[in-house]
Structure formats: structure tokens, C-alpha cells
Short mmCIF file of C-alpha atoms and ligand atoms in Angstrom, two decimals:
data_model
loop_
_atom_site.label_atom_id
_atom_site.label_comp_id
_atom_site.label_asym_id
_atom_site.label_seq_id
_atom_site.Cartn_x
_atom_site.Cartn_y
_atom_site.Cartn_z
CA MET A 1 -20.42 5.22 4.07
CA LYS A 2 -18.70 8.55 4.35
CA ILE A 3 -15.31 9.36 2.87
CA TYR A 4 -13.31 12.51 3.41
CA ASN A 5 -12.66 13.88 -0.06
CA THR A 6 -9.56 16.06 -0.43
CA LEU A 7 -11.26 17.63 -3.47
CA SER A 8 -14.15 19.11 -1.46
CA ARG A 9 -12.43 18.99 1.94
CA MET A 10 -15.58 17.41 3.28
CA LYS A 11 -16.85 13.99 4.25
CA GLU A 12 -19.12 12.82 1.46
CA GLU A 13 -21.47 9.86 1.11
CA PHE A 14 -19.87 7.17 -1.04
CA VAL A 15 -21.81 6.59 -4.28
CA PRO A 16 -19.92 4.37 -6.73
CA VAL A 17 -19.71 5.10 -10.46
CA GLU A 18 -21.08 1.61 -11.09
CA PRO A 19 -23.39 0.09 -8.44
CA GLY A 20 -21.77 -2.66 -6.36
CA LYS A 21 -18.29 -1.97 -7.70
CA VAL A 22 -15.33 0.08 -6.55
CA ARG A 23 -12.60 1.21 -8.91
CA MET A 24 -9.63 2.23 -6.87
CA TYR A 25 -6.15 3.47 -7.81
CA VAL A 26 -3.34 3.87 -5.27
CA CYS A 27 -0.02 5.44 -6.28
CA GLY A 28 2.72 2.94 -5.55
CA PRO A 29 6.41 3.30 -4.71
CA THR A 30 9.39 4.16 -6.85
CA VAL A 31 11.50 1.04 -6.67
CA TYR A 32 15.15 1.90 -6.10
CA ASN A 33 15.56 0.58 -2.57
CA PHE A 34 13.77 -1.31 0.18
CA ILE A 35 10.53 0.45 1.14
CA HIS A 36 10.51 2.31 4.44
CA ILE A 37 7.71 2.19 6.97
CA GLY A 38 6.43 5.59 5.80
CA ASN A 39 5.76 4.02 2.39
CA ALA A 40 4.06 1.16 4.21
CA ARG A 41 1.42 3.47 5.69
CA PRO A 42 -0.58 4.02 2.45
CA MET A 43 -0.18 0.33 1.59
CA ILE A 44 -1.70 -0.79 4.88
CA VAL A 45 -4.32 1.94 5.11
CA PHE A 46 -5.70 1.53 1.59
CA ASP A 47 -5.53 -2.27 1.77
CA THR A 48 -7.80 -1.93 4.82
CA VAL A 49 -10.13 0.40 2.89
CA ARG A 50 -10.28 -2.21 0.14
CA ARG A 51 -10.98 -5.00 2.62
CA TYR A 52 -13.80 -3.00 4.20
CA PHE A 53 -15.46 -2.41 0.83
CA GLU A 54 -15.23 -6.16 0.22
CA TYR A 55 -16.74 -6.84 3.65
CA LYS A 56 -19.64 -4.59 2.62
CA GLY A 57 -20.15 -6.72 -0.48
CA TYR A 58 -18.50 -4.53 -3.11
CA GLU A 59 -16.37 -5.97 -5.87
CA VAL A 60 -13.14 -3.98 -5.76
CA ASN A 61 -10.82 -3.48 -8.70
CA TYR A 62 -7.64 -2.27 -6.99
CA VAL A 63 -4.78 -1.00 -9.10
CA SER A 64 -1.42 0.10 -7.74
CA ASN A 65 1.64 0.84 -9.86
CA PHE A 66 5.36 0.43 -9.46
CA THR A 67 7.36 3.34 -10.88
CA ASP A 68 10.19 1.39 -12.45
CA VAL A 69 11.88 4.13 -14.50
CA ASP A 70 13.01 7.29 -12.77
CA ASP A 71 16.12 9.37 -11.99
CA LYS A 72 16.73 7.66 -8.63
CA ILE A 73 16.56 4.18 -10.14
CA ILE A 74 18.96 5.19 -12.91
CA LYS A 75 21.36 6.75 -10.38
CA LYS A 76 21.35 3.57 -8.29
CA ALA A 77 21.91 1.43 -11.39
CA ILE A 78 24.93 3.53 -12.40
CA GLU A 79 26.37 3.24 -8.87
CA GLU A 80 26.01 -0.53 -9.01
CA GLY A 81 27.13 -0.88 -12.64
CA VAL A 82 23.93 -2.72 -13.63
CA ASP A 83 20.99 -1.62 -15.75
CA ALA A 84 17.96 0.20 -14.36
CA ASP A 85 15.70 -2.74 -15.06
CA THR A 86 17.78 -5.00 -12.78
CA VAL A 87 17.49 -2.53 -9.89
CA ALA A 88 13.73 -2.05 -10.39
CA LYS A 89 12.96 -5.79 -10.70
CA ARG A 90 14.97 -6.56 -7.57
CA TYR A 91 13.15 -4.00 -5.42
CA ILE A 92 9.73 -4.89 -6.81
CA GLU A 93 10.34 -8.44 -5.58
CA GLU A 94 11.55 -7.18 -2.20
CA CYS A 95 8.57 -4.85 -1.90
CA LYS A 96 6.18 -7.71 -2.63
CA LYS A 97 7.81 -9.75 0.15
CA ASP A 98 7.31 -6.85 2.58
CA MET A 99 3.70 -6.47 1.48
CA ALA A 100 3.07 -10.16 2.09
CA GLY A 101 4.65 -9.85 5.56
CA MET A 102 2.27 -6.98 6.36
CA ASN A 103 -0.63 -9.02 4.97
CA VAL A 104 -1.29 -6.43 2.25
CA LYS A 105 -3.23 -8.20 -0.48
CA PRO A 106 -1.72 -8.09 -3.97
CA ALA A 107 -3.54 -5.55 -6.13
CA THR A 108 -5.89 -6.77 -8.83
CA LYS A 109 -3.17 -5.36 -11.10
CA HIS A 110 0.29 -3.95 -10.40
CA PRO A 111 1.22 -2.18 -13.65
CA LEU A 112 4.81 -1.17 -14.36
CA ALA A 113 5.61 2.18 -15.98
CA THR A 114 7.99 0.57 -18.50
CA GLU A 115 5.22 -1.70 -19.76
CA GLU A 116 2.76 1.13 -20.36
CA ILE A 117 4.80 3.38 -22.65
CA CYS A 118 2.42 2.85 -25.63
CA GLY A 119 -0.53 4.16 -23.64
CA MET A 120 1.56 7.13 -22.52
CA LEU A 121 2.50 8.00 -26.12
CA ASP A 122 -1.21 7.83 -27.04
CA MET A 123 -2.32 10.09 -24.21
CA ILE A 124 0.45 12.61 -24.83
CA SER A 125 -0.49 12.72 -28.57
CA THR A 126 -4.13 13.35 -27.63
CA LEU A 127 -3.09 16.16 -25.30
CA ILE A 128 -0.99 17.78 -28.05
CA GLU A 129 -3.87 17.44 -30.56
CA LYS A 130 -6.28 19.08 -28.15
CA GLY A 131 -3.89 21.95 -27.43
CA TYR A 132 -3.19 20.90 -23.85
CA ALA A 133 0.45 20.10 -24.52
CA TYR A 134 3.27 21.42 -26.69
CA VAL A 135 6.66 20.25 -27.92
CA ALA A 136 9.73 22.33 -27.07
CA LYS A 137 12.80 22.63 -29.33
CA ASP A 138 14.71 19.78 -27.74
CA GLY A 139 11.73 17.41 -28.04
CA THR A 140 10.51 17.80 -24.46
CA VAL A 141 6.71 17.72 -24.27
CA TYR A 142 5.12 19.97 -21.64
CA PHE A 143 1.56 20.13 -20.33
CA ARG A 144 0.14 23.63 -20.86
CA VAL A 145 -1.25 24.29 -17.39
CA SER A 146 -2.94 27.61 -18.29
CA ARG A 147 -5.14 25.76 -20.81
CA PHE A 148 -6.69 23.55 -18.11
CA LYS A 149 -9.15 25.77 -16.30
CA ASP A 150 -9.57 23.54 -13.24
CA TYR A 151 -5.87 23.41 -12.42
CA GLY A 152 -5.45 23.72 -8.64
CA LYS A 153 -8.86 22.31 -7.73
CA LEU A 154 -7.45 19.43 -5.68
CA SER A 155 -4.67 21.23 -3.84
CA HIS A 156 -6.82 24.36 -3.57
CA LYS A 157 -4.01 26.38 -5.04
CA ASN A 158 -4.68 29.44 -7.09
CA LEU A 159 -2.86 29.58 -10.43
CA ASP A 160 -1.94 33.25 -9.93
CA ASP A 161 -0.27 32.46 -6.58
CA LEU A 162 1.58 29.58 -8.17
CA GLN A 163 2.68 31.84 -10.97
CA SER A 164 4.26 34.43 -8.71
CA GLY A 165 5.81 31.71 -6.56
CA PHE A 166 7.42 30.07 -9.56
CA ARG A 167 8.58 33.29 -11.20
CA GLU A 168 11.57 33.42 -8.88
CA ILE A 169 12.74 29.97 -9.84
CA LYS A 170 14.55 29.61 -13.13
CA VAL A 171 15.48 26.07 -13.99
CA THR A 172 18.22 25.61 -16.54
CA GLY A 173 17.24 23.56 -19.57
CA GLU A 174 13.65 24.67 -19.24
CA GLU A 175 13.99 27.96 -21.14
CA ASP A 176 11.55 26.70 -23.77
CA LYS A 177 8.73 26.34 -21.33
CA GLU A 178 5.86 28.69 -22.07
CA ASN A 179 5.11 28.99 -18.39
CA ALA A 180 6.94 28.04 -15.21
CA ASN A 181 3.96 25.92 -14.04
CA ASP A 182 4.01 23.68 -17.11
CA PHE A 183 5.17 20.18 -16.32
CA VAL A 184 6.96 17.49 -18.30
CA LEU A 185 5.07 14.72 -20.10
CA TRP A 186 8.02 13.40 -22.11
CA LYS A 187 11.72 14.26 -22.00
CA PRO A 188 14.78 13.53 -24.15
CA LYS A 189 17.14 10.77 -23.07
CA LYS A 190 20.50 11.50 -21.53
CA GLU A 191 23.64 9.49 -22.24
CA GLY A 192 23.41 5.97 -20.79
CA GLU A 193 19.76 6.23 -19.77
CA PRO A 194 16.96 3.87 -20.79
CA TYR A 195 14.85 5.39 -23.58
CA TRP A 196 11.96 4.71 -25.95
CA GLU A 197 11.20 5.93 -29.47
CA SER A 198 8.52 8.61 -29.71
CA PRO A 199 7.28 11.12 -32.33
CA TRP A 200 9.07 13.90 -30.39
CA CYS A 201 12.44 12.48 -29.40
CA GLU A 202 14.07 9.34 -28.07
CA GLY A 203 13.35 9.67 -24.41
CA ARG A 204 11.31 8.70 -21.41
CA PRO A 205 8.11 9.79 -19.71
CA GLY A 206 7.71 12.39 -16.96
CA TRP A 207 6.55 10.91 -13.68
CA HIS A 208 2.88 11.96 -13.65
CA ILE A 209 1.68 10.54 -16.94
CA GLU A 210 2.00 6.86 -15.95
CA CYS A 211 -0.77 6.99 -13.33
CA SER A 212 -3.25 8.71 -15.68
CA VAL A 213 -2.56 6.07 -18.31
CA MET A 214 -2.68 3.05 -16.00
CA ALA A 215 -5.88 4.21 -14.29
CA LYS A 216 -7.53 4.65 -17.72
CA ARG A 217 -6.37 1.28 -19.01
CA TYR A 218 -7.24 -0.86 -15.99
CA LEU A 219 -10.12 1.08 -14.41
CA GLY A 220 -11.62 3.30 -17.11
CA ASP A 221 -11.96 7.07 -17.65
CA GLU A 222 -13.97 7.58 -14.46
CA ILE A 223 -12.83 5.99 -11.24
CA ASP A 224 -14.21 6.01 -7.71
CA ILE A 225 -11.20 6.46 -5.48
CA HIS A 226 -7.70 7.72 -6.10
CA ALA A 227 -5.36 7.55 -3.14
CA GLY A 228 -1.84 8.05 -1.84
CA GLY A 229 0.15 9.91 0.79
CA GLU A 230 -0.63 13.60 1.32
CA ASP A 231 2.67 14.68 -0.23
CA LEU A 232 1.23 13.53 -3.55
CA ILE A 233 -1.64 16.06 -3.56
CA PHE A 234 0.59 18.62 -5.21
CA PRO A 235 1.93 18.43 -7.81
CA HIS A 236 1.46 14.73 -8.61
CA HIS A 237 -2.30 14.32 -8.20
CA GLU A 238 -3.08 17.82 -9.41
CA ASN A 239 -1.16 16.98 -12.60
CA GLU A 240 -2.85 13.60 -12.95
CA ILE A 241 -6.24 15.34 -12.88
CA ALA A 242 -5.10 17.84 -15.51
CA GLN A 243 -3.79 15.10 -17.83
CA SER A 244 -6.73 12.72 -17.45
CA GLU A 245 -9.55 15.24 -17.57
CA ALA A 246 -8.00 17.13 -20.49
CA ALA A 247 -7.43 13.92 -22.46
CA ASN A 248 -10.64 12.03 -21.58
CA GLY A 249 -13.08 14.91 -21.14
CA LYS A 250 -14.54 13.27 -18.02
CA THR A 251 -14.19 13.70 -14.27
CA PHE A 252 -11.20 11.52 -13.38
CA ALA A 253 -11.79 10.40 -9.78
CA LYS A 254 -14.81 11.04 -7.57
CA TYR A 255 -13.04 10.70 -4.20
CA TRP A 256 -9.45 11.64 -3.44
CA MET A 257 -8.09 10.06 -0.27
CA HIS A 258 -4.76 10.97 1.33
CA ASN A 259 -3.05 9.51 4.35
CA ALA A 260 -1.11 11.75 6.71
CA PHE A 261 2.58 11.16 7.31
CA LEU A 262 4.27 8.65 9.44
CA ASN A 263 6.70 10.77 11.42
CA ILE A 264 9.71 10.16 13.53
CA ASP A 265 10.47 12.76 16.21
CA ASN A 266 7.59 14.69 14.63
CA LYS A 267 9.36 14.94 11.27
CA LYS A 268 8.20 13.16 8.11
CA MET A 269 10.01 9.88 7.69
CA SER A 270 11.73 10.07 4.31
CA LYS A 271 14.64 8.72 2.37
CA SER A 272 16.00 12.20 1.71
CA LEU A 273 16.14 13.13 5.41
CA GLY A 274 17.71 9.77 6.22
CA ASN A 275 15.41 9.37 9.27
CA PHE A 276 13.78 6.13 8.20
CA PHE A 277 13.47 2.47 9.09
CA THR A 278 12.89 0.01 6.32
CA VAL A 279 10.09 -2.51 6.70
CA ARG A 280 12.82 -5.16 6.50
CA GLU A 281 14.65 -3.68 9.51
CA ILE A 282 11.45 -3.64 11.54
CA SER A 283 10.78 -7.27 10.59
CA GLU A 284 13.98 -8.26 12.41
CA LYS A 285 12.52 -7.00 15.69
CA TYR A 286 8.78 -7.52 15.28
CA ASP A 287 6.31 -9.64 13.44
CA LEU A 288 5.12 -7.29 10.67
CA GLN A 289 1.60 -7.86 11.93
CA VAL A 290 2.57 -5.59 14.81
CA LEU A 291 3.56 -2.85 12.35
CA ARG A 292 0.22 -3.22 10.60
CA PHE A 293 -1.66 -3.05 13.88
CA PHE A 294 0.35 0.03 14.91
CA MET A 295 -0.52 1.83 11.65
CA LEU A 296 -4.22 1.13 12.09
CA SER A 297 -4.26 2.28 15.70
CA ALA A 298 -4.50 5.88 14.43
CA HIS A 299 -6.91 7.44 11.96
CA TYR A 300 -5.30 7.53 8.52
CA ARG A 301 -5.64 11.31 8.26
CA SER A 302 -3.82 11.95 11.56
CA PRO A 303 -0.05 12.18 11.66
CA LEU A 304 1.43 9.20 13.45
CA ASN A 305 4.69 9.29 15.34
CA PHE A 306 6.74 6.10 15.26
CA SER A 307 8.14 5.03 18.61
CA ALA A 308 9.29 1.87 20.38
CA GLU A 309 6.68 2.46 23.13
CA LEU A 310 3.81 2.56 20.64
CA MET A 311 5.12 -0.56 18.90
CA GLU A 312 5.25 -2.37 22.26
CA ALA A 313 1.70 -1.24 23.05
CA SER A 314 0.59 -2.53 19.62
CA LYS A 315 2.34 -5.82 20.24
CA ASN A 316 0.47 -6.25 23.53
CA GLY A 317 -2.85 -5.23 22.02
CA LEU A 318 -2.46 -7.65 19.15
CA ASP A 319 -1.51 -10.37 21.59
CA ARG A 320 -4.72 -9.81 23.57
CA ILE A 321 -6.80 -10.37 20.44
CA ILE A 322 -4.84 -13.45 19.38
CA THR A 323 -5.09 -14.97 22.86
CA GLY A 324 -8.85 -14.37 22.92
CA MET A 325 -9.25 -16.01 19.52
CA GLU A 326 -7.10 -18.97 20.52
CA LYS A 327 -9.36 -19.52 23.50
CA LEU A 328 -12.48 -19.40 21.30
CA ARG A 329 -10.98 -21.89 18.85
CA GLU A 330 -10.12 -24.28 21.69
CA LEU A 331 -13.61 -23.94 23.15
CA ALA A 332 -15.17 -24.61 19.77
CA GLU A 333 -13.50 -28.05 19.89
CA LYS A 334 -14.57 -28.78 23.45
CA THR A 335 -18.16 -27.53 23.62
CA SER A 336 -21.14 -29.44 22.29
CA GLY A 337 -23.74 -28.36 19.73
CA ASP A 338 -26.50 -27.04 22.00
CA LYS A 339 -28.52 -24.02 20.97
CA MET A 340 -27.64 -20.73 22.64
CA MET A 341 -28.94 -20.31 26.18
CA PRO A 342 -31.05 -17.23 27.14
CA GLU A 343 -28.09 -15.58 28.81
CA GLU A 344 -25.98 -16.19 25.72
CA LEU A 345 -28.66 -14.68 23.53
CA GLU A 346 -28.38 -11.55 25.68
CA ASN A 347 -24.59 -11.53 25.28
CA LYS A 348 -25.02 -12.02 21.57
CA LYS A 349 -27.15 -8.86 21.48
CA THR A 350 -24.42 -6.95 23.32
CA ALA A 351 -21.90 -8.29 20.81
CA GLU A 352 -24.10 -7.24 17.90
CA GLY A 353 -24.15 -3.75 19.36
CA LEU A 354 -20.34 -3.76 19.32
CA ILE A 355 -20.28 -4.97 15.73
CA GLU A 356 -22.56 -2.05 14.85
CA LYS A 357 -20.15 0.25 16.66
CA TYR A 358 -17.30 -1.19 14.58
CA GLU A 359 -19.20 -0.66 11.35
CA ALA A 360 -20.25 2.86 12.32
CA ALA A 361 -16.59 3.70 12.94
CA MET A 362 -15.51 2.27 9.60
CA ASP A 363 -18.45 3.93 7.81
CA ASP A 364 -17.23 7.24 9.20
CA ASP A 365 -14.22 7.70 6.91
CA PHE A 366 -12.55 4.45 7.95
CA ASN A 367 -11.93 5.20 11.61
CA THR A 368 -9.77 2.13 12.26
CA ALA A 369 -8.79 3.38 15.73
CA ASP A 370 -12.39 3.20 16.95
CA ALA A 371 -13.01 -0.02 15.02
CA ILE A 372 -10.10 -1.65 16.87
CA SER A 373 -11.54 -0.46 20.20
CA ALA A 374 -14.76 -2.28 19.29
CA ILE A 375 -12.75 -5.46 18.60
CA PHE A 376 -11.10 -5.13 22.03
CA GLU A 377 -14.51 -4.80 23.67
CA LEU A 378 -15.74 -7.89 21.84
CA VAL A 379 -12.69 -9.87 22.93
CA LYS A 380 -13.27 -8.73 26.50
CA LEU A 381 -16.92 -9.78 26.33
CA SER A 382 -15.96 -13.13 24.88
CA ASN A 383 -13.22 -13.71 27.48
CA SER A 384 -15.67 -13.10 30.29
CA THR A 385 -18.61 -15.04 28.88
CA ALA A 386 -17.32 -17.98 26.83
CA SER A 387 -16.27 -21.07 28.77
CA GLU A 388 -16.43 -24.87 28.64
CA GLU A 389 -20.03 -24.55 29.88
CA SER A 390 -21.00 -22.41 26.87
CA SER A 391 -22.97 -23.78 23.96
CA LYS A 392 -21.00 -24.56 20.82
CA ASP A 393 -23.29 -22.22 18.89
CA TYR A 394 -22.33 -19.26 21.09
CA VAL A 395 -18.61 -19.98 20.94
CA THR A 396 -18.49 -20.51 17.18
CA TRP A 397 -20.69 -17.48 16.52
CA MET A 398 -18.37 -15.29 18.60
CA ARG A 399 -15.28 -16.78 16.94
CA ASP A 400 -16.59 -16.24 13.41
CA GLU A 401 -17.85 -12.71 14.01
CA ILE A 402 -14.62 -11.48 15.61
CA GLN A 403 -12.66 -13.20 12.86
CA LYS A 404 -14.58 -11.30 10.15
CA LEU A 405 -13.79 -7.98 11.81
CA CYS A 406 -10.12 -8.93 12.20
CA ASP A 407 -9.96 -9.95 8.53
CA VAL A 408 -10.95 -6.41 7.50
CA MET A 409 -8.05 -5.05 9.55
CA GLY A 410 -5.82 -7.70 7.99
CA ILE A 411 -5.05 -9.10 11.46
CA ILE A 412 -4.01 -12.74 11.41
CA THR A 413 -5.43 -14.27 14.58
CA GLU A 414 -3.17 -17.30 14.64
CA ARG A 415 0.13 -17.16 16.44
CA LYS A 416 3.10 -17.75 14.18
CA LYS A 417 4.67 -21.06 15.00
CA GLU A 418 8.11 -20.44 16.39
CA VAL A 419 10.58 -22.71 14.58
CA LEU A 420 13.04 -24.19 17.04
CA ASP A 421 16.78 -24.14 16.36
CA SER A 422 16.96 -27.90 16.96
CA GLU A 423 14.26 -28.50 14.34
CA ILE A 424 16.24 -26.48 11.79
CA GLU A 425 19.50 -28.23 12.57
CA ASP A 426 17.80 -31.59 12.19
CA MET A 427 16.60 -30.67 8.74
CA ILE A 428 20.02 -29.34 7.74
CA ALA A 429 21.59 -32.65 8.81
CA LYS A 430 19.08 -34.51 6.64
CA ARG A 431 19.92 -32.25 3.71
CA GLN A 432 23.65 -32.89 4.16
CA ALA A 433 23.03 -36.64 4.21
CA ALA A 434 20.95 -36.37 1.03
CA ARG A 435 23.75 -34.45 -0.68
CA LYS A 436 26.28 -37.08 0.33
CA GLU A 437 24.08 -39.68 -1.31
CA LYS A 438 23.87 -37.41 -4.37
CA ASN A 439 20.12 -37.15 -3.85
CA PHE A 440 20.10 -33.50 -4.91
CA ALA A 441 16.36 -33.42 -5.52
CA LEU A 442 15.72 -34.21 -1.85
CA ALA A 443 18.42 -31.76 -0.74
CA ASP A 444 16.77 -28.99 -2.78
CA GLU A 445 13.38 -29.93 -1.43
CA ILE A 446 14.61 -29.58 2.15
CA ARG A 447 16.20 -26.23 1.34
CA ALA A 448 12.91 -24.98 -0.16
CA LYS A 449 10.97 -26.23 2.85
CA LEU A 450 13.30 -24.34 5.17
CA LEU A 451 12.87 -21.22 3.06
CA ASP A 452 9.11 -21.54 3.44
CA MET A 453 9.67 -21.60 7.19
CA GLY A 454 11.67 -18.39 6.85
CA ILE A 455 15.10 -20.00 7.15
CA ILE A 456 17.84 -19.08 4.71
CA LEU A 457 20.78 -21.44 4.14
CA GLU A 458 24.22 -20.40 3.00
CA ASP A 459 26.81 -22.97 1.92
CA THR A 460 30.16 -21.59 3.05
CA ARG A 461 33.67 -23.01 3.24
CA GLU A 462 33.17 -23.58 6.95
CA GLY A 463 30.00 -25.54 6.30
CA VAL A 464 26.32 -24.71 6.16
CA LYS A 465 25.20 -21.55 7.90
CA TRP A 466 21.61 -20.53 8.49
CA ARG A 467 19.71 -17.41 9.43
CA ARG A 468 16.12 -16.33 9.86
CA ALA A 469 14.74 -14.22 6.97
P1 AMP B 501 7.38 7.38 -3.03
O1 AMP B 501 8.11 6.10 -3.32
O2 AMP B 501 8.19 8.43 -2.33
O3 AMP B 501 6.65 7.92 -4.26
O4 AMP B 501 6.22 7.03 -1.96
C1 AMP B 501 5.27 6.01 -2.10
C2 AMP B 501 4.07 6.31 -1.24
O5 AMP B 501 4.46 6.44 0.14
C3 AMP B 501 3.36 7.63 -1.58
O6 AMP B 501 1.95 7.42 -1.47
C4 AMP B 501 3.86 8.58 -0.51
O7 AMP B 501 2.94 9.61 -0.27
C5 AMP B 501 3.94 7.65 0.68
N1 AMP B 501 4.85 8.12 1.75
C6 AMP B 501 6.17 8.41 1.65
N2 AMP B 501 6.68 8.79 2.86
C7 AMP B 501 5.64 8.72 3.75
C8 AMP B 501 5.53 8.97 5.16
N3 AMP B 501 6.57 9.34 5.91
N4 AMP B 501 4.32 8.78 5.73
C9 AMP B 501 3.27 8.39 5.01
N5 AMP B 501 3.30 8.14 3.69
C10 AMP B 501 4.47 8.30 3.05
ZN1 ZN B 502 0.36 8.43 -9.11
#
């Protein structure tokens, strides 16, 4: 398997630190709002990478954090008059719902920054002891970039260039910094902000330290893959390398993978530009499977422009696969258990060639676009060769093989059952009757069942109202 490594800017053969295992860390979102579909790109892409490693027989330890303390979360909490923790918890839950909708598997571990402060204090202390960090007058702890000789190796930036670039910028409150490139590991609290005790001041961590600490705790000092969107290469991942390698004395990650941006009108989709759609908004128009399929229709290192036309094309493509699989499932019921016929054995060989094509595409730095083409060709072959006259062996073999390839892409090959309005209204009537009889247990049960079906009830003065989630 070959992976494009941002560190070397080359495709390299994948050799795990520990045979048969993959230790993978993916930087997760800052939770102050619903995630947008740009944030969904790394989630979908790296979930697919994980699934492909599993398909190949690797055991994958997949860690992805939630940044649950940060300026934006605090700002939002102040606006709403609640505490930061309430905002973060709410959007973690919402993010997990979106992930489930996109069929992104939960990570082996989703650590939260606020639950890893102890580890951060330890790592910062180590960095100070080793001379890689220093404490300024106000208690801010900075990483001493000039002390880490490899600084810039990931982003391929030269420290001298950085120096002259930064010299122009003077940031107030940072007068005590030895060097403009030095970055914050720990900073003093401000009025009304969440804070933790530390040897240096009551305060909170800088952004970069959490990932170094979580990767070390849940994956070890040396990991296989570290991933995220390409905007994280500098400074975030460069700083993570500096922190981890200075503290642990070992190479942090062997392979650095970065997805290109999801754009809209050829501009990066981002909260700050305001040109974004949330995953939730998209889910009102499309099954989120379509969004997943759309993301995988391009190579993860190519920029992808979001458009209604491409979403429609993805919807149709996905539908072709689902229809083909439905047909195979039906045929599996109807056909009998004969062994494959000579002609079927020939078709099976053709199909095996397509499976090889799929694997070759995925082995070549996870080329999901070509892998999906191979699935289409398989579906086409199956549509033209499987029938009621086929042997059961042929039909079930085809069904199971295509299913395995779809599972790697995270494509669900069953059509979602459309819940009819009349069905919902029937259930609501039953719930009302149960409430009248004071059978609240049954009423709650019906409400929960409806929720499972994606139907939300609201008891209003005008009666019960319902909407689809
Ligand atoms: P953030 O919450 O901004 O830290 O972003 C979470 C993840 O989403 C990071 O891996 C970002 O690189 C990624 N990301 C943000 N915007 C985009 C975008 N428009 N396209 C692709 N990835 C993005
Ligand atoms: Zn990170």
C-alpha cells in the first residue's frame, strides 16, 4: 500500500510501527456550532482509510479529539449566557449525530481536551525541564521554536523565512516572547473564562498541546498516521511535531496525510467566510449517504467544489449501486443452490479482475474515485449477467463481494424505508389514547419509537405537531 506523505512529499510504502496494527490520529473539530460539510470531508475520507485498513486485515486504533475549550466556544457561551461546557457538550452530541448520518464509525476513542489537562501539564513540564519551553512574566508558557532543530520539516518552511515574515507582526501581550515564532503551550485565564490550576498560572492550554498529549496517551510515542485537513499542516501539525518529538525523543508520526479543501465557488468553505452549509442543512435535502458518496467521488488530495449538479450526479450513482444490490438480494432468495455454471465461472473471473482494480486503486494512496468506478463496473456486470436462471452460488458470491467493497466506502446498500405520513399519524393517535388512559409508559415508548424513525414530536397548545429530523 502506498500513502502520500506530506513529510516527504512522496508516495511511500506503508510499513506499520507494529506489524498488523495501525495507530491513527485525526484532528477533530472545535465544537462551538454545527459542523459544516468542509469539516465532514476529513471525517469521511479518514473513516474510509480506516475501513480499508480493516478490510486488509489490520487492527486499527483510531483516535480523534474534540476541542472543547477554545476562544470561539467561550465567545459563544458568553453570547448565550451559559457556560462553555454546555456549548461544547451540545455540539459534540450534534456532531456525533451528523457522523452517524454519514456512516462515519465512532473512533476507538474520542478524547476531550478538558479531560486531558493532567497529561498536558506533564508534557509542558517535561518541555520546560528539557529547555524546549519557557515561562514568561505573566505565567504564559511558550515553546522555544529555535531549540527544535527540525522545526519546519512538515510544512517545508525555513525558519529564517518565518523569522523575517513574523518580524513585521507585533502582537500586543506577547512582548515577553523570546522569538516571534514561539507558540503558546499554556496561557493565563481571563475574567469569566474556564481555567485550571498549574505550576505557572491559573489558566488554560494553547490549542496544539492537546493533540500531542492525546496521541501519546491513547496511541503511544510513535504512531503510524496523523491526519487532518491541509490547513492544519502549518502551524498546528508543525507544532505538534515539535512538542511531541522534543518531549518524547522519538519520531512522532511516520505518515502525515492531509485532505484538500472542500470549496464552494472555488473558495474554501469556512465558518469565517460565511460560505458554508452545515451537514444538518444538507440532511434536509439529501440522505447523508449522498454527501458521503459525493466526497469519495474525488481523490482526497484534490480540491472538490460543492455544487447541486455534483450532488445530483452522486445521488444517481448511489442509486444505481443500491438498485443493483437490491436485485442481487432478491435473486438470492429466488435462485437455487446449484454450483456455478462454466459461463458464470468466466464472469466470476472478470469480476475478480475488477476487484483487483478496486484494490489497486485503494492501494495507490486511497484513490476512492477509481475504486468507485470499479464498483460501478461490477454492478454493470452483475446487472447484465445475474438473473433468475443464475445459480444461487453466483448470485450470492456477487452480492457478498460487492457488499464488501461498498462497506469500505461506507455505502449502505439498503434503501432507507420511507415513513409514510399516515403511519406517523396513526402512531400519534395511539400515543394520545395512551396518555388519556394515563398509560404514560406506553406514550413514552411510542414517542421513542417515532424518534428512532426520525420523527420528532412537539406538544404545543394547538395539539401535537411532528417533523422529520
Ligand atoms: P476546525 O474545526 O476548523 O479545526 O476543522 C476541523 C477539521 O476540518 C480540520 O481537519 C480542518 O482541516 C477541516 N476543514 C475545515 N474546513 C475544511 C474545508 N473547507 N475542506 C476540507 N476540510 C476542512
Ligand atoms: Zn490536532
